[in-house]
Structures are given as structure tokens and as C-alpha cells.
Amino acid sequence: MVNKTIKIALDGPSGSGKSTLAKYLAKHYGFVYIDTGALYRTIGLFVSEKGIASDDVDAILAVLPEIHIEMRLEQGGGAVYLGGRRIGDEIRTPLCSKYASDVSKIPEVRAFLLETQRSIARENNVIMDGRDIGTVILPDAQVKLFMVASPEARAKRRFEELKARGIETSLEEVLADMKWRDNNDSSRKVAPAIPAEDAVMFDNSDYSIDEMVDAAVKIIDGILNKG
Ligand code: DC
């Protein structure tokens, strides 16, 4: 018997509201929430802790075999473990954002993380948030949403999120960092952050959280009930 799981791919740039929406949707549907950016951030953390520059591709490739990264299911979501150490908010700093964006350009790093992401979706109904979920990781996802929001709306959200986590920064710094990462993530050669051909574009610039969740549920129910 083929046990086909339901997969919802949620892609889009940083600060587009993906993780907030994904968490609400995971609760609503009772699916597992997977934050794939956390995997790239964890590789970035490892590399930075080794004292390697984020653009030193040769040195990064040399340490890649030393990295033991796992995603374990905890409380309805995927928790990242690096060599048995549970990873938390230490991967949310601006430095880790930069490292994550740079290491994610390396094809071997993307290949290294591919099976970790796919295997979870084979075993569980998932909402997976990232940049290339609809295009590369889960091309057969039943639902693909690509989130868009204005840079100002996204920077404001990300700034509030960082403040709530106790990470000190300014709105200007967040906006500049976001523009740099948008360009870095969407111009890279491998798996650029672009929508899949069959993705639904979802602009949430002017939505409150409740409105965003309601609108997404309507789209998702419409697609799942059709199939
Ligand atoms: O979603 P995030 O901002 O935590 O992701 C951090 C970086 O990781 C982002 O700049 C690009 C990269 N990333 C990626 O290349 N592919 C993914 N599926 C998720 C994240």
C-alpha cells in the first residue's frame, strides 16, 4: 500500500512571514512544521565556530564531512541537533544569517541537506518552509505557496522578531541585511529562491496574522479538496 503524505511547501524571502504562517498552519492541520533555514543556519554556525570565513568554499567543503546534523521531531516540529547538541536561538543572529546565506550557495552543502529534508516529508504530513521546497526538495508537494511582502513590511517584522528574542539591532540594519540576503539568495546559481511554476503567489504585506492564516487556509483547502 502506498502511504502518501501531504506536503505543503512554503517558500519566499526572509521576513515574508513564512515561519509565522507555517507554525499556525501546522497547528491548524496537525502537520509537522519544518524550518529548513535552521539547517543552513546550523551549518553556518558550525563554520563560524571553526573560525572559517563564510566565503571560503574550500575550507567549508573540507569540514563538511565532520558535520553531523539531525532533525528530530519534537512537539510537532523539527528540532535541529548538531553533533548531539540541540540548536536554539544562537543561529538567529545577523552573523549566522550571513553565514547561512553564503553556505547555502554551495551545491555540496545543499546536496548534504537534501535527504534530511526529504526523509521527514516521506514519513509525515509536513509544512516545510524555505527557499527551494517547491522547486527542488518537494517538487511533488500538493500545495506550493510562495510568500511575498514589501521589503519595509518584512524588515519591520524581522526587527520585531529579533527584539522579542533579545537580539539587539536597528531597523536600518535589518533592512540592509535583508536586501543583501534577498540578492544573495535569489541570484545564486543553485536552487535560487524563485517560485515553482505551479506555486500560488501569496502577498501578505497588508494582512494581520489572523487574516494571513485565514487567507492561506482558504487557498490550501481549495487545493486539497480539489485533488
Ligand atoms: O529562512 P532563513 O532566513 O532562516 O534562512 C537562512 C538562509 O538559508 C537564507 O538566507 C537562505 C538559506 N536557505 C536556503 O538556501 N534554502 C532553504 N530551503 C532555506 C534557507
PDB file of C-alpha atoms and ligand atoms in Angstrom:
ATOM      1  CA  MET A   1       0.000   0.000   0.000  1.00  0.00           C
ATOM      2  CA  VAL A   2       1.340   3.420  -0.869  1.00  0.00           C
ATOM      3  CA  ASN A   3       1.128   5.727   2.097  1.00  0.00           C
ATOM      4  CA  LYS A   4       1.302   9.167   0.510  1.00  0.00           C
ATOM      5  CA  THR A   5       1.887  12.007   2.900  1.00  0.00           C
ATOM      6  CA  ILE A   6       0.582  15.528   2.424  1.00  0.00           C
ATOM      7  CA  LYS A   7       3.230  18.130   1.770  1.00  0.00           C
ATOM      8  CA  ILE A   8       2.794  21.875   1.876  1.00  0.00           C
ATOM      9  CA  ALA A   9       5.747  23.878   0.539  1.00  0.00           C
ATOM     10  CA  LEU A  10       6.049  27.432   1.807  1.00  0.00           C
ATOM     11  CA  ASP A  11       8.791  29.385   0.063  1.00  0.00           C
ATOM     12  CA  GLY A  12       9.726  33.042  -0.036  1.00  0.00           C
ATOM     13  CA  PRO A  13      12.331  35.590   1.048  1.00  0.00           C
ATOM     14  CA  SER A  14      13.372  36.296   4.624  1.00  0.00           C
ATOM     15  CA  GLY A  15      10.852  38.145   6.739  1.00  0.00           C
ATOM     16  CA  SER A  16       7.977  37.328   4.399  1.00  0.00           C
ATOM     17  CA  GLY A  17       6.080  35.779   7.306  1.00  0.00           C
ATOM     18  CA  LYS A  18       6.770  32.168   6.321  1.00  0.00           C
ATOM     19  CA  SER A  19       7.703  30.837   9.720  1.00  0.00           C
ATOM     20  CA  THR A  20       4.806  32.573  11.489  1.00  0.00           C
ATOM     21  CA  LEU A  21       2.335  31.276   8.938  1.00  0.00           C
ATOM     22  CA  ALA A  22       3.891  27.807   8.880  1.00  0.00           C
ATOM     23  CA  LYS A  23       3.570  27.443  12.657  1.00  0.00           C
ATOM     24  CA  TYR A  24      -0.110  28.417  12.600  1.00  0.00           C
ATOM     25  CA  LEU A  25      -0.843  26.150   9.648  1.00  0.00           C
ATOM     26  CA  ALA A  26       0.963  23.218  11.254  1.00  0.00           C
ATOM     27  CA  LYS A  27      -1.287  23.590  14.288  1.00  0.00           C
ATOM     28  CA  HIS A  28      -4.422  24.026  12.179  1.00  0.00           C
ATOM     29  CA  TYR A  29      -3.805  20.905  10.085  1.00  0.00           C
ATOM     30  CA  GLY A  30      -1.950  18.862  12.719  1.00  0.00           C
ATOM     31  CA  PHE A  31       1.102  18.627  10.441  1.00  0.00           C
ATOM     32  CA  VAL A  32       4.789  18.685  11.332  1.00  0.00           C
ATOM     33  CA  TYR A  33       6.495  22.074  10.900  1.00  0.00           C
ATOM     34  CA  ILE A  34       9.938  22.012   9.316  1.00  0.00           C
ATOM     35  CA  ASP A  35      12.072  25.174   9.226  1.00  0.00           C
ATOM     36  CA  THR A  36      14.698  24.311   6.604  1.00  0.00           C
ATOM     37  CA  GLY A  37      16.518  27.642   7.067  1.00  0.00           C
ATOM     38  CA  ALA A  38      17.533  26.347  10.512  1.00  0.00           C
ATOM     39  CA  LEU A  39      19.586  23.625   8.801  1.00  0.00           C
ATOM     40  CA  TYR A  40      21.555  26.148   6.706  1.00  0.00           C
ATOM     41  CA  ARG A  41      21.921  28.388   9.744  1.00  0.00           C
ATOM     42  CA  THR A  42      23.319  25.458  11.738  1.00  0.00           C
ATOM     43  CA  ILE A  43      25.917  24.724   9.057  1.00  0.00           C
ATOM     44  CA  GLY A  44      26.720  28.468   9.165  1.00  0.00           C
ATOM     45  CA  LEU A  45      27.105  28.269  12.946  1.00  0.00           C
ATOM     46  CA  PHE A  46      29.453  25.300  12.694  1.00  0.00           C
ATOM     47  CA  VAL A  47      31.587  27.038  10.065  1.00  0.00           C
ATOM     48  CA  SER A  48      31.749  30.305  12.016  1.00  0.00           C
ATOM     49  CA  GLU A  49      32.662  28.482  15.232  1.00  0.00           C
ATOM     50  CA  LYS A  50      35.546  26.877  13.330  1.00  0.00           C
ATOM     51  CA  GLY A  51      36.779  30.392  12.505  1.00  0.00           C
ATOM     52  CA  ILE A  52      36.295  29.844   8.772  1.00  0.00           C
ATOM     53  CA  ALA A  53      35.218  32.821   6.611  1.00  0.00           C
ATOM     54  CA  SER A  54      31.705  32.451   5.157  1.00  0.00           C
ATOM     55  CA  ASP A  55      33.044  32.705   1.593  1.00  0.00           C
ATOM     56  CA  ASP A  56      35.960  30.283   1.997  1.00  0.00           C
ATOM     57  CA  VAL A  57      34.384  27.497  -0.041  1.00  0.00           C
ATOM     58  CA  ASP A  58      37.395  25.161   0.038  1.00  0.00           C
ATOM     59  CA  ALA A  59      37.662  25.318   3.825  1.00  0.00           C
ATOM     60  CA  ILE A  60      33.894  24.787   4.178  1.00  0.00           C
ATOM     61  CA  LEU A  61      33.996  21.739   1.898  1.00  0.00           C
ATOM     62  CA  ALA A  62      36.909  20.368   3.914  1.00  0.00           C
ATOM     63  CA  VAL A  63      34.915  20.435   7.182  1.00  0.00           C
ATOM     64  CA  LEU A  64      31.586  19.305   5.723  1.00  0.00           C
ATOM     65  CA  PRO A  65      32.226  15.589   6.449  1.00  0.00           C
ATOM     66  CA  GLU A  66      32.713  16.474  10.141  1.00  0.00           C
ATOM     67  CA  ILE A  67      29.194  17.867  10.421  1.00  0.00           C
ATOM     68  CA  HIS A  68      26.601  15.581  11.989  1.00  0.00           C
ATOM     69  CA  ILE A  69      23.289  17.303  11.649  1.00  0.00           C
ATOM     70  CA  GLU A  70      19.946  15.766  12.513  1.00  0.00           C
ATOM     71  CA  MET A  71      16.366  16.880  12.633  1.00  0.00           C
ATOM     72  CA  ARG A  72      14.360  15.234  15.420  1.00  0.00           C
ATOM     73  CA  LEU A  73      10.627  15.597  15.777  1.00  0.00           C
ATOM     74  CA  GLU A  74       9.760  17.413  18.988  1.00  0.00           C
ATOM     75  CA  GLN A  75       6.422  18.977  19.900  1.00  0.00           C
ATOM     76  CA  GLY A  76       5.083  18.948  16.367  1.00  0.00           C
ATOM     77  CA  GLY A  77       8.175  20.451  14.790  1.00  0.00           C
ATOM     78  CA  GLY A  78      11.684  19.591  13.663  1.00  0.00           C
ATOM     79  CA  ALA A  79      14.412  20.400  16.189  1.00  0.00           C
ATOM     80  CA  VAL A  80      17.958  20.625  14.858  1.00  0.00           C
ATOM     81  CA  TYR A  81      20.829  18.784  16.546  1.00  0.00           C
ATOM     82  CA  LEU A  82      24.449  19.403  15.690  1.00  0.00           C
ATOM     83  CA  GLY A  83      26.669  16.563  16.872  1.00  0.00           C
ATOM     84  CA  GLY A  84      24.068  15.782  19.536  1.00  0.00           C
ATOM     85  CA  ARG A  85      23.801  19.425  20.717  1.00  0.00           C
ATOM     86  CA  ARG A  86      20.329  20.902  20.483  1.00  0.00           C
ATOM     87  CA  ILE A  87      20.412  24.106  18.487  1.00  0.00           C
ATOM     88  CA  GLY A  88      18.345  27.085  19.640  1.00  0.00           C
ATOM     89  CA  ASP A  89      18.343  30.840  19.174  1.00  0.00           C
ATOM     90  CA  GLU A  90      22.124  31.046  18.701  1.00  0.00           C
ATOM     91  CA  ILE A  91      21.504  30.581  14.954  1.00  0.00           C
ATOM     92  CA  ARG A  92      19.254  33.678  14.776  1.00  0.00           C
ATOM     93  CA  THR A  93      21.990  36.319  14.971  1.00  0.00           C
ATOM     94  CA  PRO A  94      22.800  38.586  11.974  1.00  0.00           C
ATOM     95  CA  LEU A  95      26.191  36.845  11.724  1.00  0.00           C
ATOM     96  CA  CYS A  96      24.538  33.447  11.380  1.00  0.00           C
ATOM     97  CA  SER A  97      22.101  34.870   8.813  1.00  0.00           C
ATOM     98  CA  LYS A  98      25.030  35.957   6.685  1.00  0.00           C
ATOM     99  CA  TYR A  99      26.850  32.656   7.107  1.00  0.00           C
ATOM    100  CA  ALA A 100      23.652  30.712   6.284  1.00  0.00           C
ATOM    101  CA  SER A 101      23.075  32.718   3.127  1.00  0.00           C
ATOM    102  CA  ASP A 102      26.682  32.197   1.993  1.00  0.00           C
ATOM    103  CA  VAL A 103      26.968  28.477   2.778  1.00  0.00           C
ATOM    104  CA  SER A 104      23.604  27.871   1.094  1.00  0.00           C
ATOM    105  CA  LYS A 105      25.142  28.921  -2.237  1.00  0.00           C
ATOM    106  CA  ILE A 106      27.473  25.908  -2.196  1.00  0.00           C
ATOM    107  CA  PRO A 107      25.977  22.968  -4.165  1.00  0.00           C
ATOM    108  CA  GLU A 108      27.637  20.361  -1.903  1.00  0.00           C
ATOM    109  CA  VAL A 109      26.016  21.957   1.161  1.00  0.00           C
ATOM    110  CA  ARG A 110      22.591  21.820  -0.489  1.00  0.00           C
ATOM    111  CA  ALA A 111      23.139  18.179  -1.504  1.00  0.00           C
ATOM    112  CA  PHE A 112      24.306  17.403   2.048  1.00  0.00           C
ATOM    113  CA  LEU A 113      20.971  18.631   3.478  1.00  0.00           C
ATOM    114  CA  LEU A 114      18.665  17.217   0.804  1.00  0.00           C
ATOM    115  CA  GLU A 115      17.937  13.786   2.277  1.00  0.00           C
ATOM    116  CA  THR A 116      17.409  15.130   5.820  1.00  0.00           C
ATOM    117  CA  GLN A 117      14.616  17.306   4.445  1.00  0.00           C
ATOM    118  CA  ARG A 118      13.046  14.731   2.122  1.00  0.00           C
ATOM    119  CA  SER A 119      13.042  11.857   4.581  1.00  0.00           C
ATOM    120  CA  ILE A 120      10.913  13.783   7.076  1.00  0.00           C
ATOM    121  CA  ALA A 121       8.341  14.503   4.364  1.00  0.00           C
ATOM    122  CA  ARG A 122       8.207  10.833   3.393  1.00  0.00           C
ATOM    123  CA  GLU A 123       7.165   9.824   6.889  1.00  0.00           C
ATOM    124  CA  ASN A 124       4.990  12.750   7.986  1.00  0.00           C
ATOM    125  CA  ASN A 125       2.457  15.257   6.728  1.00  0.00           C
ATOM    126  CA  VAL A 126       4.538  18.421   6.650  1.00  0.00           C
ATOM    127  CA  ILE A 127       4.533  22.168   6.243  1.00  0.00           C
ATOM    128  CA  MET A 128       8.056  22.916   5.126  1.00  0.00           C
ATOM    129  CA  ASP A 129       9.346  26.478   4.935  1.00  0.00           C
ATOM    130  CA  GLY A 130      12.375  27.502   2.904  1.00  0.00           C
ATOM    131  CA  ARG A 131      13.506  28.832  -0.464  1.00  0.00           C
ATOM    132  CA  ASP A 132      13.559  25.802  -2.779  1.00  0.00           C
ATOM    133  CA  ILE A 133      10.979  23.484  -1.243  1.00  0.00           C
ATOM    134  CA  GLY A 134       8.526  23.704  -4.140  1.00  0.00           C
ATOM    135  CA  THR A 135      11.231  23.635  -6.807  1.00  0.00           C
ATOM    136  CA  VAL A 136      13.854  21.152  -5.534  1.00  0.00           C
ATOM    137  CA  ILE A 137      13.146  19.483  -2.193  1.00  0.00           C
ATOM    138  CA  LEU A 138       9.469  18.541  -2.624  1.00  0.00           C
ATOM    139  CA  PRO A 139       8.583  19.121  -6.279  1.00  0.00           C
ATOM    140  CA  ASP A 140       5.592  16.796  -5.813  1.00  0.00           C
ATOM    141  CA  ALA A 141       4.126  18.819  -2.912  1.00  0.00           C
ATOM    142  CA  GLN A 142       0.340  19.012  -3.230  1.00  0.00           C
ATOM    143  CA  VAL A 143       0.358  22.665  -2.180  1.00  0.00           C
ATOM    144  CA  LYS A 144       3.026  25.253  -3.007  1.00  0.00           C
ATOM    145  CA  LEU A 145       2.757  28.787  -1.707  1.00  0.00           C
ATOM    146  CA  PHE A 146       5.324  31.461  -2.468  1.00  0.00           C
ATOM    147  CA  MET A 147       5.139  34.314   0.012  1.00  0.00           C
ATOM    148  CA  VAL A 148       5.779  37.888  -0.991  1.00  0.00           C
ATOM    149  CA  ALA A 149       5.683  41.089   1.058  1.00  0.00           C
ATOM    150  CA  SER A 150       7.190  44.546   0.649  1.00  0.00           C
ATOM    151  CA  PRO A 151      10.794  44.932   1.936  1.00  0.00           C
ATOM    152  CA  GLU A 152       9.607  47.507   4.501  1.00  0.00           C
ATOM    153  CA  ALA A 153       6.890  45.214   5.875  1.00  0.00           C
ATOM    154  CA  ARG A 154       9.363  42.338   6.040  1.00  0.00           C
ATOM    155  CA  ALA A 155      12.124  44.376   7.718  1.00  0.00           C
ATOM    156  CA  LYS A 156       9.697  45.672  10.321  1.00  0.00           C
ATOM    157  CA  ARG A 157       8.520  42.134  11.113  1.00  0.00           C
ATOM    158  CA  ARG A 158      12.026  40.721  11.310  1.00  0.00           C
ATOM    159  CA  PHE A 159      13.117  43.623  13.553  1.00  0.00           C
ATOM    160  CA  GLU A 160      10.223  42.977  15.978  1.00  0.00           C
ATOM    161  CA  GLU A 161      11.015  39.260  15.948  1.00  0.00           C
ATOM    162  CA  LEU A 162      14.694  39.856  16.791  1.00  0.00           C
ATOM    163  CA  LYS A 163      13.780  42.351  19.507  1.00  0.00           C
ATOM    164  CA  ALA A 164      11.423  39.812  21.084  1.00  0.00           C
ATOM    165  CA  ARG A 165      14.273  37.306  21.123  1.00  0.00           C
ATOM    166  CA  GLY A 166      16.519  39.855  22.855  1.00  0.00           C
ATOM    167  CA  ILE A 167      18.803  40.316  19.835  1.00  0.00           C
ATOM    168  CA  GLU A 168      19.934  43.948  19.584  1.00  0.00           C
ATOM    169  CA  THR A 169      19.889  45.598  16.182  1.00  0.00           C
ATOM    170  CA  SER A 170      18.280  48.552  14.351  1.00  0.00           C
ATOM    171  CA  LEU A 171      15.552  48.680  11.709  1.00  0.00           C
ATOM    172  CA  GLU A 172      18.055  50.135   9.213  1.00  0.00           C
ATOM    173  CA  GLU A 173      20.498  47.302   9.834  1.00  0.00           C
ATOM    174  CA  VAL A 174      17.753  44.700   9.392  1.00  0.00           C
ATOM    175  CA  LEU A 175      16.557  46.301   6.141  1.00  0.00           C
ATOM    176  CA  ALA A 176      20.103  46.476   4.738  1.00  0.00           C
ATOM    177  CA  ASP A 177      20.802  42.881   5.769  1.00  0.00           C
ATOM    178  CA  MET A 178      17.533  41.756   4.193  1.00  0.00           C
ATOM    179  CA  LYS A 179      18.261  43.454   0.867  1.00  0.00           C
ATOM    180  CA  TRP A 180      21.735  41.907   0.802  1.00  0.00           C
ATOM    181  CA  ARG A 181      20.327  38.452   1.547  1.00  0.00           C
ATOM    182  CA  ASP A 182      17.466  38.776  -0.983  1.00  0.00           C
ATOM    183  CA  ASN A 183      20.020  39.474  -3.659  1.00  0.00           C
ATOM    184  CA  ASN A 184      22.410  36.762  -2.467  1.00  0.00           C
ATOM    185  CA  ASP A 185      19.645  34.124  -2.218  1.00  0.00           C
ATOM    186  CA  SER A 186      17.852  34.871  -5.475  1.00  0.00           C
ATOM    187  CA  SER A 187      20.897  35.415  -7.689  1.00  0.00           C
ATOM    188  CA  ARG A 188      22.773  32.235  -6.735  1.00  0.00           C
ATOM    189  CA  LYS A 189      23.251  29.592  -9.413  1.00  0.00           C
ATOM    190  CA  VAL A 190      21.965  26.568  -7.468  1.00  0.00           C
ATOM    191  CA  ALA A 191      18.347  26.419  -6.309  1.00  0.00           C
ATOM    192  CA  PRO A 192      17.757  30.179  -6.332  1.00  0.00           C
ATOM    193  CA  ALA A 193      14.857  31.399  -4.211  1.00  0.00           C
ATOM    194  CA  ILE A 194      12.290  31.627  -7.002  1.00  0.00           C
ATOM    195  CA  PRO A 195       8.687  30.385  -7.178  1.00  0.00           C
ATOM    196  CA  ALA A 196       7.885  26.978  -8.687  1.00  0.00           C
ATOM    197  CA  GLU A 197       5.844  27.167 -11.883  1.00  0.00           C
ATOM    198  CA  ASP A 198       2.847  25.676 -10.097  1.00  0.00           C
ATOM    199  CA  ALA A 199       3.187  27.825  -6.941  1.00  0.00           C
ATOM    200  CA  VAL A 200       0.438  30.161  -5.772  1.00  0.00           C
ATOM    201  CA  MET A 201       1.813  33.652  -5.092  1.00  0.00           C
ATOM    202  CA  PHE A 202       0.683  34.827  -1.666  1.00  0.00           C
ATOM    203  CA  ASP A 203       1.140  38.538  -0.889  1.00  0.00           C
ATOM    204  CA  ASN A 204       0.616  39.188   2.792  1.00  0.00           C
ATOM    205  CA  SER A 205       2.010  42.757   3.119  1.00  0.00           C
ATOM    206  CA  ASP A 206      -1.266  44.194   4.365  1.00  0.00           C
ATOM    207  CA  TYR A 207      -2.572  41.270   6.419  1.00  0.00           C
ATOM    208  CA  SER A 208      -2.730  40.852  10.158  1.00  0.00           C
ATOM    209  CA  ILE A 209      -1.652  37.389  11.327  1.00  0.00           C
ATOM    210  CA  ASP A 210      -5.271  36.214  11.604  1.00  0.00           C
ATOM    211  CA  GLU A 211      -6.090  37.487   8.125  1.00  0.00           C
ATOM    212  CA  MET A 212      -2.956  35.865   6.711  1.00  0.00           C
ATOM    213  CA  VAL A 213      -3.787  32.486   8.261  1.00  0.00           C
ATOM    214  CA  ASP A 214      -7.441  32.641   7.126  1.00  0.00           C
ATOM    215  CA  ALA A 215      -6.441  33.512   3.563  1.00  0.00           C
ATOM    216  CA  ALA A 216      -3.830  30.732   3.433  1.00  0.00           C
ATOM    217  CA  VAL A 217      -6.254  28.132   4.855  1.00  0.00           C
ATOM    218  CA  LYS A 218      -8.800  29.074   2.164  1.00  0.00           C
ATOM    219  CA  ILE A 219      -6.212  28.592  -0.589  1.00  0.00           C
ATOM    220  CA  ILE A 220      -4.897  25.328   0.854  1.00  0.00           C
ATOM    221  CA  ASP A 221      -8.355  23.827   1.492  1.00  0.00           C
ATOM    222  CA  GLY A 222      -9.350  24.784  -2.050  1.00  0.00           C
ATOM    223  CA  ILE A 223      -6.340  22.957  -3.495  1.00  0.00           C
ATOM    224  CA  LEU A 224      -6.530  19.879  -1.239  1.00  0.00           C
ATOM    225  CA  ASN A 225     -10.286  19.443  -1.729  1.00  0.00           C
ATOM    226  CA  LYS A 226      -9.892  19.597  -5.485  1.00  0.00           C
ATOM    227  CA  GLY A 227      -7.384  16.757  -5.550  1.00  0.00           C
TER     228      GLY A 227
HETATM  229  O1   DC B   1      14.759  31.085   6.283  1.00  0.00           O
HETATM  230  P1   DC B   1      16.019  31.668   6.897  1.00  0.00           P
HETATM  231  O2   DC B   1      16.093  33.141   6.763  1.00  0.00           O
HETATM  232  O3   DC B   1      16.239  31.180   8.303  1.00  0.00           O
HETATM  233  O4   DC B   1      17.222  31.041   6.012  1.00  0.00           O
HETATM  234  C1   DC B   1      18.577  31.355   6.232  1.00  0.00           C
HETATM  235  C2   DC B   1      19.362  31.252   4.908  1.00  0.00           C
HETATM  236  O5   DC B   1      19.386  29.901   4.474  1.00  0.00           O
HETATM  237  C3   DC B   1      18.762  32.059   3.761  1.00  0.00           C
HETATM  238  O6   DC B   1      19.441  33.284   3.608  1.00  0.00           O
HETATM  239  C4   DC B   1      18.944  31.197   2.554  1.00  0.00           C
HETATM  240  C5   DC B   1      19.203  29.811   3.074  1.00  0.00           C
HETATM  241  N1   DC B   1      18.128  28.864   2.788  1.00  0.00           N
HETATM  242  C6   DC B   1      18.177  28.212   1.587  1.00  0.00           C
HETATM  243  O7   DC B   1      19.052  28.484   0.777  1.00  0.00           O
HETATM  244  N2   DC B   1      17.256  27.259   1.295  1.00  0.00           N
HETATM  245  C7   DC B   1      16.275  26.953   2.152  1.00  0.00           C
HETATM  246  N3   DC B   1      15.394  26.000   1.852  1.00  0.00           N
HETATM  247  C8   DC B   1      16.191  27.639   3.398  1.00  0.00           C
HETATM  248  C9   DC B   1      17.136  28.606   3.672  1.00  0.00           C
END
